[in-house]
Structures are given as structure tokens and as C-alpha cells.
mmCIF file of C-alpha atoms in Angstrom:
data_model
loop_
_atom_site.group_PDB
_atom_site.id
_atom_site.type_symbol
_atom_site.label_atom_id
_atom_site.label_comp_id
_atom_site.label_asym_id
_atom_site.label_seq_id
_atom_site.Cartn_x
_atom_site.Cartn_y
_atom_site.Cartn_z
ATOM 1 C CA UNK A 1 10.536 17.018 33.268
ATOM 2 C CA UNK A 2 9.195 16.068 29.867
ATOM 3 C CA UNK A 3 8.679 12.412 28.970
ATOM 4 C CA UNK A 4 10.319 11.002 25.878
ATOM 5 C CA UNK A 5 8.331 10.041 22.773
ATOM 6 C CA UNK A 6 8.904 6.366 23.552
ATOM 7 C CA UNK A 7 7.552 6.765 27.080
ATOM 8 C CA UNK A 8 4.492 8.604 25.828
ATOM 9 C CA UNK A 9 3.807 5.881 23.284
ATOM 10 C CA UNK A 10 4.100 3.215 25.950
ATOM 11 C CA UNK A 11 1.728 5.092 28.231
ATOM 12 C CA UNK A 12 -0.702 5.584 25.413
ATOM 13 C CA UNK A 13 -0.715 1.867 24.600
ATOM 14 C CA UNK A 14 -1.757 1.020 28.161
ATOM 15 C CA UNK A 15 -5.037 2.848 27.583
ATOM 16 C CA UNK A 16 -6.218 0.146 25.172
ATOM 17 C CA UNK A 17 -7.504 -3.107 26.594
ATOM 18 C CA UNK A 18 -7.470 -5.775 23.904
ATOM 19 C CA UNK A 19 -8.245 -8.659 26.239
ATOM 20 C CA UNK A 20 -11.231 -10.789 25.339
ATOM 21 C CA UNK A 21 -12.601 -14.011 26.722
ATOM 22 C CA UNK A 22 -11.686 -17.235 24.951
ATOM 23 C CA UNK A 23 -15.390 -18.000 24.825
ATOM 24 C CA UNK A 24 -15.913 -15.223 22.251
ATOM 25 C CA UNK A 25 -12.712 -15.527 20.217
ATOM 26 C CA UNK A 26 -13.479 -16.189 16.588
ATOM 27 C CA UNK A 27 -9.870 -17.313 15.966
ATOM 28 C CA UNK A 28 -6.404 -16.669 17.356
ATOM 29 C CA UNK A 29 -4.879 -13.195 17.131
ATOM 30 C CA UNK A 30 -1.682 -11.480 18.272
ATOM 31 C CA UNK A 31 -2.393 -8.867 20.954
ATOM 32 C CA UNK A 32 0.752 -6.876 20.122
ATOM 33 C CA UNK A 33 -0.286 -6.625 16.482
ATOM 34 C CA UNK A 34 -3.728 -5.375 17.521
ATOM 35 C CA UNK A 35 -2.132 -2.750 19.775
ATOM 36 C CA UNK A 36 0.107 -1.606 16.924
ATOM 37 C CA UNK A 37 -2.918 -1.256 14.661
ATOM 38 C CA UNK A 38 -4.763 0.780 17.294
ATOM 39 C CA UNK A 39 -1.705 3.016 17.738
ATOM 40 C CA UNK A 40 -1.031 3.419 14.042
ATOM 41 C CA UNK A 41 -0.782 7.049 12.984
ATOM 42 C CA UNK A 42 0.084 9.015 9.871
ATOM 43 C CA UNK A 43 3.463 10.814 10.054
ATOM 44 C CA UNK A 44 3.670 14.483 9.119
ATOM 45 C CA UNK A 45 5.142 14.681 5.579
ATOM 46 C CA UNK A 46 7.225 17.835 6.152
ATOM 47 C CA UNK A 47 8.562 16.560 9.469
ATOM 48 C CA UNK A 48 9.425 13.302 7.738
ATOM 49 C CA UNK A 49 11.308 15.231 5.049
ATOM 50 C CA UNK A 50 13.475 17.262 7.418
ATOM 51 C CA UNK A 51 13.918 14.706 10.192
ATOM 52 C CA UNK A 52 17.488 13.414 10.206
ATOM 53 C CA UNK A 53 17.195 9.669 10.664
ATOM 54 C CA UNK A 54 17.772 6.686 8.410
ATOM 55 C CA UNK A 55 14.134 5.581 8.643
ATOM 56 C CA UNK A 56 12.847 9.032 7.702
ATOM 57 C CA UNK A 57 15.357 9.267 4.863
ATOM 58 C CA UNK A 58 14.177 5.951 3.437
ATOM 59 C CA UNK A 59 10.557 7.122 3.397
ATOM 60 C CA UNK A 60 10.921 10.668 2.055
ATOM 61 C CA UNK A 61 11.344 11.777 -1.536
ATOM 62 C CA UNK A 62 15.132 12.178 -1.262
ATOM 63 C CA UNK A 63 15.568 8.635 -0.010
ATOM 64 C CA UNK A 64 13.427 7.286 -2.839
ATOM 65 C CA UNK A 65 15.130 9.209 -5.664
ATOM 66 C CA UNK A 66 18.715 9.962 -4.582
ATOM 67 C CA UNK A 67 20.335 7.333 -6.841
ATOM 68 C CA UNK A 68 18.684 8.764 -9.947
ATOM 69 C CA UNK A 69 19.746 12.275 -8.960
ATOM 70 C CA UNK A 70 23.310 11.156 -8.196
ATOM 71 C CA UNK A 71 23.611 9.519 -11.615
ATOM 72 C CA UNK A 72 22.283 12.696 -13.245
ATOM 73 C CA UNK A 73 24.709 14.984 -11.368
ATOM 74 C CA UNK A 74 27.719 12.775 -12.177
ATOM 75 C CA UNK A 75 26.916 12.551 -15.883
ATOM 76 C CA UNK A 76 26.045 16.251 -16.048
ATOM 77 C CA UNK A 77 29.358 17.280 -14.474
ATOM 78 C CA UNK A 78 31.344 14.904 -16.699
ATOM 79 C CA UNK A 79 29.874 16.571 -19.778
ATOM 80 C CA UNK A 80 30.525 20.022 -18.280
ATOM 81 C CA UNK A 81 34.167 19.169 -17.501
ATOM 82 C CA UNK A 82 34.613 17.810 -21.013
ATOM 83 C CA UNK A 83 33.166 21.051 -22.385
ATOM 84 C CA UNK A 84 35.400 23.239 -20.222
ATOM 85 C CA UNK A 85 38.546 21.250 -21.131
ATOM 86 C CA UNK A 86 37.724 21.221 -24.854
ATOM 87 C CA UNK A 87 37.571 17.437 -24.991
ATOM 88 C CA UNK A 88 34.982 17.726 -27.736
ATOM 89 C CA UNK A 89 37.635 19.294 -29.986
ATOM 90 C CA UNK A 90 39.954 17.347 -32.243
ATOM 91 C CA UNK A 91 43.689 17.301 -31.573
ATOM 92 C CA UNK A 92 44.332 19.580 -34.543
ATOM 93 C CA UNK A 93 41.889 22.188 -33.303
ATOM 94 C CA UNK A 94 43.178 21.938 -29.745
ATOM 95 C CA UNK A 95 46.821 22.693 -30.546
ATOM 96 C CA UNK A 96 46.685 24.849 -33.688
ATOM 97 C CA UNK A 97 47.231 28.368 -32.374
ATOM 98 C CA UNK A 98 46.391 30.094 -35.697
ATOM 99 C CA UNK A 99 42.728 29.011 -35.866
ATOM 100 C CA UNK A 100 41.601 29.778 -32.263
ATOM 101 C CA UNK A 101 40.853 26.193 -31.292
ATOM 102 C CA UNK A 102 38.493 26.675 -28.368
ATOM 103 C CA UNK A 103 36.219 29.104 -30.242
ATOM 104 C CA UNK A 104 35.407 26.602 -32.991
ATOM 105 C CA UNK A 105 34.889 23.919 -30.348
ATOM 106 C CA UNK A 106 32.639 26.127 -28.224
ATOM 107 C CA UNK A 107 30.446 27.106 -31.162
ATOM 108 C CA UNK A 108 29.918 23.502 -32.113
ATOM 109 C CA UNK A 109 29.288 22.431 -28.482
ATOM 110 C CA UNK A 110 26.819 25.272 -27.943
ATOM 111 C CA UNK A 111 24.931 24.297 -31.088
ATOM 112 C CA UNK A 112 24.820 20.716 -29.811
ATOM 113 C CA UNK A 113 23.509 21.800 -26.396
ATOM 114 C CA UNK A 114 20.881 24.089 -27.941
ATOM 115 C CA UNK A 115 19.715 21.304 -30.237
ATOM 116 C CA UNK A 116 19.108 18.954 -27.318
ATOM 117 C CA UNK A 117 17.570 21.747 -25.272
ATOM 118 C CA UNK A 118 14.930 22.286 -27.957
ATOM 119 C CA UNK A 119 14.216 18.564 -28.102
ATOM 120 C CA UNK A 120 14.021 18.359 -24.304
ATOM 121 C CA UNK A 121 11.472 21.192 -24.161
ATOM 122 C CA UNK A 122 9.282 19.374 -26.685
ATOM 123 C CA UNK A 123 9.590 16.097 -24.802
ATOM 124 C CA UNK A 124 8.832 17.782 -21.452
ATOM 125 C CA UNK A 125 5.238 18.496 -22.427
ATOM 126 C CA UNK A 126 4.790 14.908 -23.601
ATOM 127 C CA UNK A 127 6.364 13.484 -20.433
ATOM 128 C CA UNK A 128 4.205 15.571 -18.094
ATOM 129 C CA UNK A 129 1.020 14.491 -19.890
ATOM 130 C CA UNK A 130 2.047 10.842 -20.042
ATOM 131 C CA UNK A 131 3.201 10.765 -16.415
ATOM 132 C CA UNK A 132 0.090 12.559 -15.155
ATOM 133 C CA UNK A 133 -2.187 10.087 -16.923
ATOM 134 C CA UNK A 134 -0.122 7.114 -15.706
ATOM 135 C CA UNK A 135 -0.016 8.157 -12.046
ATOM 136 C CA UNK A 136 -3.716 9.076 -12.071
ATOM 137 C CA UNK A 137 -4.595 5.615 -13.389
ATOM 138 C CA UNK A 138 -2.429 3.873 -10.802
ATOM 139 C CA UNK A 139 -3.775 6.047 -7.957
ATOM 140 C CA UNK A 140 -7.370 5.307 -8.971
ATOM 141 C CA UNK A 141 -6.692 1.570 -9.048
ATOM 142 C CA UNK A 142 -4.964 1.807 -5.646
ATOM 143 C CA UNK A 143 -7.912 3.577 -4.034
ATOM 144 C CA UNK A 144 -10.410 1.125 -5.525
ATOM 145 C CA UNK A 145 -8.417 -1.776 -4.071
ATOM 146 C CA UNK A 146 -7.963 -0.184 -0.647
ATOM 147 C CA UNK A 147 -11.541 1.047 -0.326
ATOM 148 C CA UNK A 148 -12.959 -2.364 -1.308
ATOM 149 C CA UNK A 149 -10.966 -4.272 1.317
ATOM 150 C CA UNK A 150 -13.798 -5.867 3.328
ATOM 151 C CA UNK A 151 -13.912 -6.402 7.063
ATOM 152 C CA UNK A 152 -16.182 -8.490 9.254
ATOM 153 C CA UNK A 153 -17.748 -5.561 11.118
ATOM 154 C CA UNK A 154 -21.020 -5.528 9.201
ATOM 155 C CA UNK A 155 -21.369 -9.299 9.471
ATOM 156 C CA UNK A 156 -20.951 -9.207 13.248
ATOM 157 C CA UNK A 157 -23.356 -6.294 13.616
ATOM 158 C CA UNK A 158 -26.134 -7.744 11.500
ATOM 159 C CA UNK A 159 -25.819 -11.116 13.250
ATOM 160 C CA UNK A 160 -26.160 -9.303 16.567
ATOM 161 C CA UNK A 161 -29.388 -7.735 15.325
ATOM 162 C CA UNK A 162 -31.041 -10.781 13.729
ATOM 163 C CA UNK A 163 -29.826 -13.862 15.596
ATOM 164 C CA UNK A 164 -32.209 -14.829 18.398
ATOM 165 C CA UNK A 165 -30.187 -15.560 21.528
ATOM 166 C CA UNK A 166 -32.826 -15.966 24.259
ATOM 167 C CA UNK A 167 -33.819 -19.582 23.617
ATOM 168 C CA UNK A 168 -30.370 -21.076 22.959
ATOM 169 C CA UNK A 169 -27.621 -18.599 23.828
ATOM 170 C CA UNK A 170 -24.763 -21.083 23.463
ATOM 171 C CA UNK A 171 -25.988 -22.277 20.083
ATOM 172 C CA UNK A 172 -26.516 -18.679 18.949
ATOM 173 C CA UNK A 173 -22.992 -17.696 19.965
ATOM 174 C CA UNK A 174 -21.487 -20.712 18.206
ATOM 175 C CA UNK A 175 -23.536 -19.918 15.113
ATOM 176 C CA UNK A 176 -22.319 -16.296 14.982
ATOM 177 C CA UNK A 177 -18.699 -17.286 15.589
ATOM 178 C CA UNK A 178 -18.846 -19.857 12.793
ATOM 179 C CA UNK A 179 -20.380 -17.440 10.279
ATOM 180 C CA UNK A 180 -17.726 -14.801 11.000
ATOM 181 C CA UNK A 181 -14.948 -17.391 10.970
ATOM 182 C CA UNK A 182 -16.021 -18.646 7.558
ATOM 183 C CA UNK A 183 -16.046 -15.086 6.239
ATOM 184 C CA UNK A 184 -12.530 -14.445 7.569
ATOM 185 C CA UNK A 185 -11.374 -17.799 6.181
ATOM 186 C CA UNK A 186 -12.538 -16.775 2.702
ATOM 187 C CA UNK A 187 -10.917 -13.365 3.269
ATOM 188 C CA UNK A 188 -7.560 -14.982 4.081
ATOM 189 C CA UNK A 189 -7.687 -17.534 1.274
ATOM 190 C CA UNK A 190 -8.573 -14.925 -1.340
ATOM 191 C CA UNK A 191 -6.122 -12.236 -0.272
ATOM 192 C CA UNK A 192 -3.250 -14.700 0.099
ATOM 193 C CA UNK A 193 -3.417 -14.943 -3.697
ATOM 194 C CA UNK A 194 -2.837 -11.188 -3.884
ATOM 195 C CA UNK A 195 -0.333 -10.596 -1.091
ATOM 196 C CA UNK A 196 2.894 -12.615 -1.036
ATOM 197 C CA UNK A 197 3.597 -11.803 2.669
ATOM 198 C CA UNK A 198 0.169 -13.182 3.637
ATOM 199 C CA UNK A 199 0.662 -16.171 1.325
ATOM 200 C CA UNK A 200 3.971 -16.977 3.033
ATOM 201 C CA UNK A 201 2.176 -17.142 6.391
ATOM 202 C CA UNK A 202 -0.544 -19.489 5.091
ATOM 203 C CA UNK A 203 1.248 -21.858 2.757
ATOM 204 C CA UNK A 204 -0.662 -24.985 3.786
ATOM 205 C CA UNK A 205 -3.916 -25.928 5.462
ATOM 206 C CA UNK A 206 -2.016 -26.549 8.725
ATOM 207 C CA UNK A 207 -1.373 -22.808 9.030
ATOM 208 C CA UNK A 208 -5.099 -22.107 8.758
ATOM 209 C CA UNK A 209 -5.813 -24.753 11.400
ATOM 210 C CA UNK A 210 -3.175 -23.308 13.765
ATOM 211 C CA UNK A 211 -4.729 -19.856 13.355
ATOM 212 C CA UNK A 212 -8.139 -21.256 14.261
ATOM 213 C CA UNK A 213 -9.733 -20.322 10.938
ATOM 214 C CA UNK A 214 -10.149 -23.901 9.743
ATOM 215 C CA UNK A 215 -10.774 -27.346 11.211
ATOM 216 C CA UNK A 216 -9.441 -30.643 9.903
ATOM 217 C CA UNK A 217 -12.938 -31.735 8.884
ATOM 218 C CA UNK A 218 -13.437 -28.510 6.921
ATOM 219 C CA UNK A 219 -10.040 -28.943 5.269
ATOM 220 C CA UNK A 220 -11.127 -32.400 4.136
ATOM 221 C CA UNK A 221 -14.392 -30.989 2.821
ATOM 222 C CA UNK A 222 -12.434 -28.406 0.809
ATOM 223 C CA UNK A 223 -10.333 -31.296 -0.593
ATOM 224 C CA UNK A 224 -7.147 -29.408 0.197
ATOM 225 C CA UNK A 225 -3.871 -31.223 -0.311
ATOM 226 C CA UNK A 226 -1.831 -30.589 2.878
ATOM 227 C CA UNK A 227 1.391 -30.499 0.821
ATOM 228 C CA UNK A 228 0.031 -28.191 -1.833
ATOM 229 C CA UNK A 229 1.064 -24.549 -1.261
ATOM 230 C CA UNK A 230 -1.722 -23.370 -3.566
ATOM 231 C CA UNK A 231 -4.656 -24.258 -1.318
ATOM 232 C CA UNK A 232 -6.626 -21.058 -1.911
ATOM 233 C CA UNK A 233 -8.250 -21.656 -5.296
ATOM 234 C CA UNK A 234 -11.658 -22.340 -3.692
ATOM 235 C CA UNK A 235 -11.683 -19.267 -1.476
ATOM 236 C CA UNK A 236 -15.430 -18.580 -1.897
ATOM 237 C CA UNK A 237 -16.513 -22.009 -0.555
ATOM 238 C CA UNK A 238 -16.480 -20.996 3.159
ATOM 239 C CA UNK A 239 -18.828 -18.112 2.333
ATOM 240 C CA UNK A 240 -21.154 -20.574 0.626
ATOM 241 C CA UNK A 241 -21.057 -22.656 3.810
ATOM 242 C CA UNK A 242 -22.036 -19.601 5.824
ATOM 243 C CA UNK A 243 -24.956 -18.839 3.492
ATOM 244 C CA UNK A 244 -26.110 -22.456 3.703
ATOM 245 C CA UNK A 245 -26.025 -22.280 7.510
ATOM 246 C CA UNK A 246 -28.105 -19.095 7.475
ATOM 247 C CA UNK A 247 -30.657 -20.647 5.131
ATOM 248 C CA UNK A 248 -30.837 -23.857 7.171
ATOM 249 C CA UNK A 249 -31.378 -22.160 10.517
ATOM 250 C CA UNK A 250 -34.110 -19.947 9.030
ATOM 251 C CA UNK A 251 -36.000 -22.917 7.574
ATOM 252 C CA UNK A 252 -35.812 -25.189 10.619
ATOM 253 C CA UNK A 253 -39.084 -27.015 11.228
ATOM 254 C CA UNK A 254 -38.620 -26.956 14.975
ATOM 255 C CA UNK A 255 -39.228 -23.388 16.100
ATOM 256 C CA UNK A 256 -36.944 -23.880 19.074
ATOM 257 C CA UNK A 257 -34.007 -24.424 16.692
ATOM 258 C CA UNK A 258 -34.630 -21.278 14.634
ATOM 259 C CA UNK A 259 -31.853 -18.774 15.367
ATOM 260 C CA UNK A 260 -32.883 -16.243 12.700
ATOM 261 C CA UNK A 261 -36.671 -15.925 12.866
ATOM 262 C CA UNK A 262 -36.916 -13.381 10.035
ATOM 263 C CA UNK A 263 -35.014 -11.278 7.498
ATOM 264 C CA UNK A 264 -32.333 -13.914 6.932
ATOM 265 C CA UNK A 265 -31.922 -12.495 3.437
ATOM 266 C CA UNK A 266 -30.254 -9.441 4.995
ATOM 267 C CA UNK A 267 -27.506 -11.641 6.406
ATOM 268 C CA UNK A 268 -27.142 -13.341 3.034
ATOM 269 C CA UNK A 269 -26.900 -9.922 1.374
ATOM 270 C CA UNK A 270 -24.062 -8.834 3.663
ATOM 271 C CA UNK A 271 -22.193 -12.078 2.990
ATOM 272 C CA UNK A 272 -22.651 -11.683 -0.771
ATOM 273 C CA UNK A 273 -21.352 -8.116 -0.645
ATOM 274 C CA UNK A 274 -18.369 -9.391 1.340
ATOM 275 C CA UNK A 275 -17.731 -11.969 -1.397
ATOM 276 C CA UNK A 276 -18.148 -9.379 -4.186
ATOM 277 C CA UNK A 277 -15.491 -7.123 -2.670
ATOM 278 C CA UNK A 278 -13.078 -10.037 -2.390
ATOM 279 C CA UNK A 279 -13.777 -11.003 -5.987
ATOM 280 C CA UNK A 280 -13.076 -7.435 -7.110
ATOM 281 C CA UNK A 281 -9.700 -7.459 -5.334
ATOM 282 C CA UNK A 282 -8.839 -10.797 -6.940
ATOM 283 C CA UNK A 283 -9.730 -9.401 -10.359
ATOM 284 C CA UNK A 284 -7.230 -6.550 -9.964
ATOM 285 C CA UNK A 285 -4.443 -9.088 -9.527
ATOM 286 C CA UNK A 286 -5.605 -11.373 -12.328
ATOM 287 C CA UNK A 287 -6.026 -8.451 -14.743
ATOM 288 C CA UNK A 288 -3.191 -5.971 -14.110
ATOM 289 C CA UNK A 289 -2.241 -3.102 -16.374
ATOM 290 C CA UNK A 290 -0.214 -4.145 -19.444
ATOM 291 C CA UNK A 291 3.506 -4.290 -18.655
ATOM 292 C CA UNK A 292 4.277 -2.202 -21.732
ATOM 293 C CA UNK A 293 2.433 0.713 -20.092
ATOM 294 C CA UNK A 294 4.985 0.926 -17.288
ATOM 295 C CA UNK A 295 7.875 0.198 -19.647
ATOM 296 C CA UNK A 296 6.879 3.046 -21.959
ATOM 297 C CA UNK A 297 6.669 5.569 -19.111
ATOM 298 C CA UNK A 298 9.977 4.610 -17.508
ATOM 299 C CA UNK A 299 11.803 4.442 -20.860
ATOM 300 C CA UNK A 300 10.498 7.872 -21.819
ATOM 301 C CA UNK A 301 11.550 9.408 -18.496
ATOM 302 C CA UNK A 302 15.037 7.878 -18.611
ATOM 303 C CA UNK A 303 15.492 9.073 -22.186
ATOM 304 C CA UNK A 304 14.285 12.514 -21.182
ATOM 305 C CA UNK A 305 16.788 12.633 -18.312
ATOM 306 C CA UNK A 306 19.668 11.584 -20.561
ATOM 307 C CA UNK A 307 18.616 14.257 -23.021
ATOM 308 C CA UNK A 308 18.499 16.766 -20.160
ATOM 309 C CA UNK A 309 22.137 16.066 -19.311
ATOM 310 C CA UNK A 310 23.103 17.906 -22.490
ATOM 311 C CA UNK A 311 20.120 20.273 -22.555
ATOM 312 C CA UNK A 312 20.810 21.721 -19.078
ATOM 313 C CA UNK A 313 24.507 22.440 -19.585
ATOM 314 C CA UNK A 314 26.050 25.802 -18.730
ATOM 315 C CA UNK A 315 27.422 27.183 -22.017
ATOM 316 C CA UNK A 316 29.766 29.764 -20.410
ATOM 317 C CA UNK A 317 33.355 28.676 -21.101
ATOM 318 C CA UNK A 318 36.033 29.462 -18.541
ATOM 319 C CA UNK A 319 38.342 30.883 -21.244
ATOM 320 C CA UNK A 320 35.679 33.394 -22.272
ATOM 321 C CA UNK A 321 35.193 34.452 -18.646
ATOM 322 C CA UNK A 322 38.883 34.459 -17.707
ATOM 323 C CA UNK A 323 39.115 38.228 -18.074
ATOM 324 C CA UNK A 324 36.525 38.540 -15.281
ATOM 325 C CA UNK A 325 38.658 36.484 -12.899
ATOM 326 C CA UNK A 326 36.611 33.262 -13.190
ATOM 327 C CA UNK A 327 38.359 29.908 -13.342
ATOM 328 C CA UNK A 328 37.040 26.541 -14.503
ATOM 329 C CA UNK A 329 36.190 25.330 -10.998
ATOM 330 C CA UNK A 330 34.113 28.410 -10.289
ATOM 331 C CA UNK A 331 32.275 28.083 -13.601
ATOM 332 C CA UNK A 332 31.403 24.441 -12.881
ATOM 333 C CA UNK A 333 30.226 25.215 -9.349
ATOM 334 C CA UNK A 334 28.076 28.153 -10.464
ATOM 335 C CA UNK A 335 26.592 25.980 -13.201
ATOM 336 C CA UNK A 336 25.516 23.272 -10.770
ATOM 337 C CA UNK A 337 22.190 21.854 -12.120
ATOM 338 C CA UNK A 338 19.883 22.811 -9.238
ATOM 339 C CA UNK A 339 16.904 23.234 -11.546
ATOM 340 C CA UNK A 340 17.496 19.863 -13.160
ATOM 341 C CA UNK A 341 17.827 18.144 -9.786
ATOM 342 C CA UNK A 342 14.524 19.586 -8.545
ATOM 343 C CA UNK A 343 12.755 18.706 -11.785
ATOM 344 C CA UNK A 344 13.999 15.111 -11.915
ATOM 345 C CA UNK A 345 13.424 14.625 -8.190
ATOM 346 C CA UNK A 346 9.769 15.537 -8.768
ATOM 347 C CA UNK A 347 9.391 13.313 -11.827
ATOM 348 C CA UNK A 348 11.105 10.273 -10.338
ATOM 349 C CA UNK A 349 9.235 10.905 -7.090
ATOM 350 C CA UNK A 350 5.955 10.567 -8.973
ATOM 351 C CA UNK A 351 7.200 7.376 -10.622
ATOM 352 C CA UNK A 352 8.104 5.949 -7.221
ATOM 353 C CA UNK A 353 4.629 6.882 -5.973
ATOM 354 C CA UNK A 354 3.149 4.942 -8.891
ATOM 355 C CA UNK A 355 5.335 1.937 -8.045
ATOM 356 C CA UNK A 356 4.245 2.044 -4.398
ATOM 357 C CA UNK A 357 0.557 2.383 -5.301
ATOM 358 C CA UNK A 358 0.647 -0.316 -7.957
ATOM 359 C CA UNK A 359 0.200 -3.069 -5.365
ATOM 360 C CA UNK A 360 -1.013 -1.876 -1.956
ATOM 361 C CA UNK A 361 -0.601 -5.380 -0.505
ATOM 362 C CA UNK A 362 2.978 -6.090 -1.575
ATOM 363 C CA UNK A 363 6.332 -6.531 0.191
ATOM 364 C CA UNK A 364 7.149 -2.899 0.955
ATOM 365 C CA UNK A 365 7.245 -2.697 4.750
ATOM 366 C CA UNK A 366 7.261 1.102 4.687
ATOM 367 C CA UNK A 367 4.198 1.758 2.542
ATOM 368 C CA UNK A 368 2.228 -1.406 1.771
ATOM 369 C CA UNK A 369 -0.715 -2.563 3.864
ATOM 370 C CA UNK A 370 0.026 -5.567 6.061
ATOM 371 C CA UNK A 371 -2.862 -7.953 5.482
ATOM 372 C CA UNK A 372 -1.551 -10.221 8.227
ATOM 373 C CA UNK A 373 -1.959 -7.387 10.740
ATOM 374 C CA UNK A 374 -5.380 -6.507 9.294
ATOM 375 C CA UNK A 375 -6.449 -10.146 9.732
ATOM 376 C CA UNK A 376 -5.499 -10.127 13.425
ATOM 377 C CA UNK A 377 -7.273 -6.795 13.831
ATOM 378 C CA UNK A 378 -10.424 -8.155 12.173
ATOM 379 C CA UNK A 379 -10.403 -11.244 14.389
ATOM 380 C CA UNK A 380 -10.059 -9.066 17.488
ATOM 381 C CA UNK A 381 -12.837 -6.693 16.392
ATOM 382 C CA UNK A 382 -15.171 -9.585 15.630
ATOM 383 C CA UNK A 383 -14.416 -11.231 18.970
ATOM 384 C CA UNK A 384 -14.900 -8.036 20.966
ATOM 385 C CA UNK A 385 -18.127 -7.348 19.058
ATOM 386 C CA UNK A 386 -19.559 -10.725 20.011
ATOM 387 C CA UNK A 387 -18.477 -10.262 23.619
ATOM 388 C CA UNK A 388 -20.130 -6.875 23.905
ATOM 389 C CA UNK A 389 -23.292 -8.137 22.235
ATOM 390 C CA UNK A 390 -23.502 -10.895 24.821
ATOM 391 C CA UNK A 391 -22.795 -8.535 27.710
ATOM 392 C CA UNK A 392 -25.241 -5.927 26.424
ATOM 393 C CA UNK A 393 -28.152 -8.333 26.818
ATOM 394 C CA UNK A 394 -27.429 -8.697 30.530
ATOM 395 C CA UNK A 395 -26.235 -5.168 31.309
ATOM 396 C CA UNK A 396 -28.180 -3.052 33.786
ATOM 397 C CA UNK A 397 -29.118 -0.116 31.592
ATOM 398 C CA UNK A 398 -30.786 -2.337 28.987
ATOM 399 C CA UNK A 399 -32.696 -4.204 31.697
ATOM 400 C CA UNK A 400 -33.794 -0.860 33.168
ATOM 401 C CA UNK A 401 -34.894 0.314 29.710
ATOM 402 C CA UNK A 402 -36.914 -2.869 29.254
ATOM 403 C CA UNK A 403 -38.605 -2.470 32.645
ATOM 404 C CA UNK A 404 -39.409 1.179 31.940
ATOM 405 C CA UNK A 405 -40.937 0.283 28.592
ATOM 406 C CA UNK A 406 -43.120 -2.437 30.181
ATOM 407 C CA UNK A 407 -44.369 -0.051 32.875
ATOM 408 C CA UNK A 408 -45.296 2.572 30.269
ATOM 409 C CA UNK A 409 -47.234 0.048 28.224
#
């Protein structure tokens, strides 16, 4: 008997142990969120396209473009019906038997359709160039934002390599936890300016305190107004605190209080790189692409689609094909704009991709990156890193390695 997908997912989740001792927790995190991040996978695009469910439909290209395609099909068929019923003819032409009314109407309608078809072909080359350049620019900006999203891994690792823990293990652990916490505090304050979902979770300093990222004394030092929702303007200050702590512990006069005996500049360098990546992400929000850029692309595509409604019309009239046994309904069905639907689905699909990529940290639950979940994941990784660093010092294989090295020497 085969297990269901839900059962398999539940079994797979049990493999991960996200428990960590409170002693090593940098801040508070949600265990379920961490499990979801560990289980996160990329769906297969083709399976997502052909899977019949509302969630899959919302995420595939049909679900993202169906309203544009429906509007195109309706308008296209209205024009085709008007053409087949000679609604483009005047009343005199429609009822005067001596001047073959539908022939004069058809000639004029065909000339009209051919005129717009020529214009549409010219505009197609312009649209493809403009759209390609636009989407390429947006995709490059998206990747630069996503790839520069910093995490606390390097900070935890370099602290594990340079902080001396033998003399004062408790002080060393507190020092490492504080440095990482300050880095994550700056991370949250900076990115809450970029992401509205993250900003809604940390509207005031009380939210930071509840999360364990900030203390009341530190909030006072930052001069944060508890009732001010914009409490993130000084996001780089916690990093400056961390750098000051590193410098102070390196230059302690009492050797017993020195936690970083050498190469403290390497820790400072990692913290500065962390700050630079945050600054780069903030700059993308403060200096977005001009709004007219997006307006020009969307206006051109909508105009091109409206032009295509006339350009893609079937010019065979049911009266001309009546001797072959074709009626108006058959002519309209055979002239269904399959080519136009595929073409506009592709174009509007690319525009939707550009919209999704424009802000990777926005409100779209289907595609945007959840910074709140990333924050919990970073806190968990930092905490588990510190715990394993502490346990590694006392583990048997390292002790055995140390004894073997001493005997060789």
C-alpha cells in the first residue's frame, strides 16, 4: 500500500531535529517555520501547468494571464460577428439589392483588417525588443537583490574560529550571541523598510523586544519612540555596536579578558560586508526604476493587443463560402484565434514575470520571499551553529585528535 503525499511529507519532516538549547538561542524562532524552510522544494513547472487544482492554476501561466486572454477572445469574436453580419455596412448598402451590399462591405472591411495587420507586424518587432530589454533589466535587478541577501552564517563561523573560549566560556558564548544578535537586528531593521510583510510584524520596538532581538536598554540607546512605526531609520547602529565590542575585547589590557587574541579585523571585515549587502538592498528600494518605464511597456503591449484584435481577423465571409456548405457559426469557430491566444499568453506571461521579479520581498505569497521566515531560519542556524561549536570542543573525536597530536610531538 502506497503512502499519500501528505503522509510522506509528514514522515520526511520528522527526520529534521530543530531543537536547540535555550542557552544557545540567539533570539526566539518558530520551529514550524524552520521546518517549512528545511522542507521547501521547487515544484516541477510542467507538472504545475497540467495539474488540475486551484493552487496550481493560480501559479501557472494560464492562471496569471487568463483575464487578458478572455478579454482578447471576447473582443475578437465581437469584431468577427460584426464582420459576418455586415454591421460595418451602412443601411443603404445592406438593403439595396442592386449594388451587392455585402461585397462592398467585405472589400472595405478586408482593407481595414489588412491595414492593421501591417501595422501590427511592424509593432511586433518593436514590442519584442522592448519587452526583452525590460524583462532582462528586471531579472538582473531581482537576482542582484536575492543574491545579496545576507545571512549570519559567516559571522557565526568566523566567531567560532577566532573567539577564545577556554579561559571564559560563558563570557565567550555571550559575546558571540550578542554579536550575531546585533547583526540580525540590523538585518531586520533594514529589510523591514523593503518588505511590507516584515514591516507589519515589527511596527514598534516592542516587537523587536518580544522577538529577543532587542533589549529595553538598547531601545533607549537607539532613541526609538515606542509609538513611532518608523523605528528602522538607524538600522546600521547595531552593527556599529558589534564592531565596537570586537575592538574593545581585542584591546583589553587584562589578558584574561581578551576573547579575540588576534585577527579581530577579520571579524570586522565580515560585519562590514554584512552591512554593505544590507545597504545595497536598501538602495534598490530607494532608487527604483522610473515608473514611466513600466508604463511605456504596458501601454505598448495593450495597444498592440487591441491592434491585434483587428489584425488577426478571419477575412472569409460566410456568404462567400455558402456554396461550400459553410455557415456563419462554422466560419467563426474555424477562425478561432489560437495563434493570437498563444502569442498574447506568452507576452503577458513575460510581463507578469517582470511584475513578480520587480520586488522579491513583496506581498505575493506564491512567489515572493518571506523575510519573516528567513529571519527565523537565520536565528535557528545561528543558534545551532553556536551549540555545535560548544559541543565540538568537548566531543570525543576532537579530544582524541588532540591527544594523538601531543603524542606525535
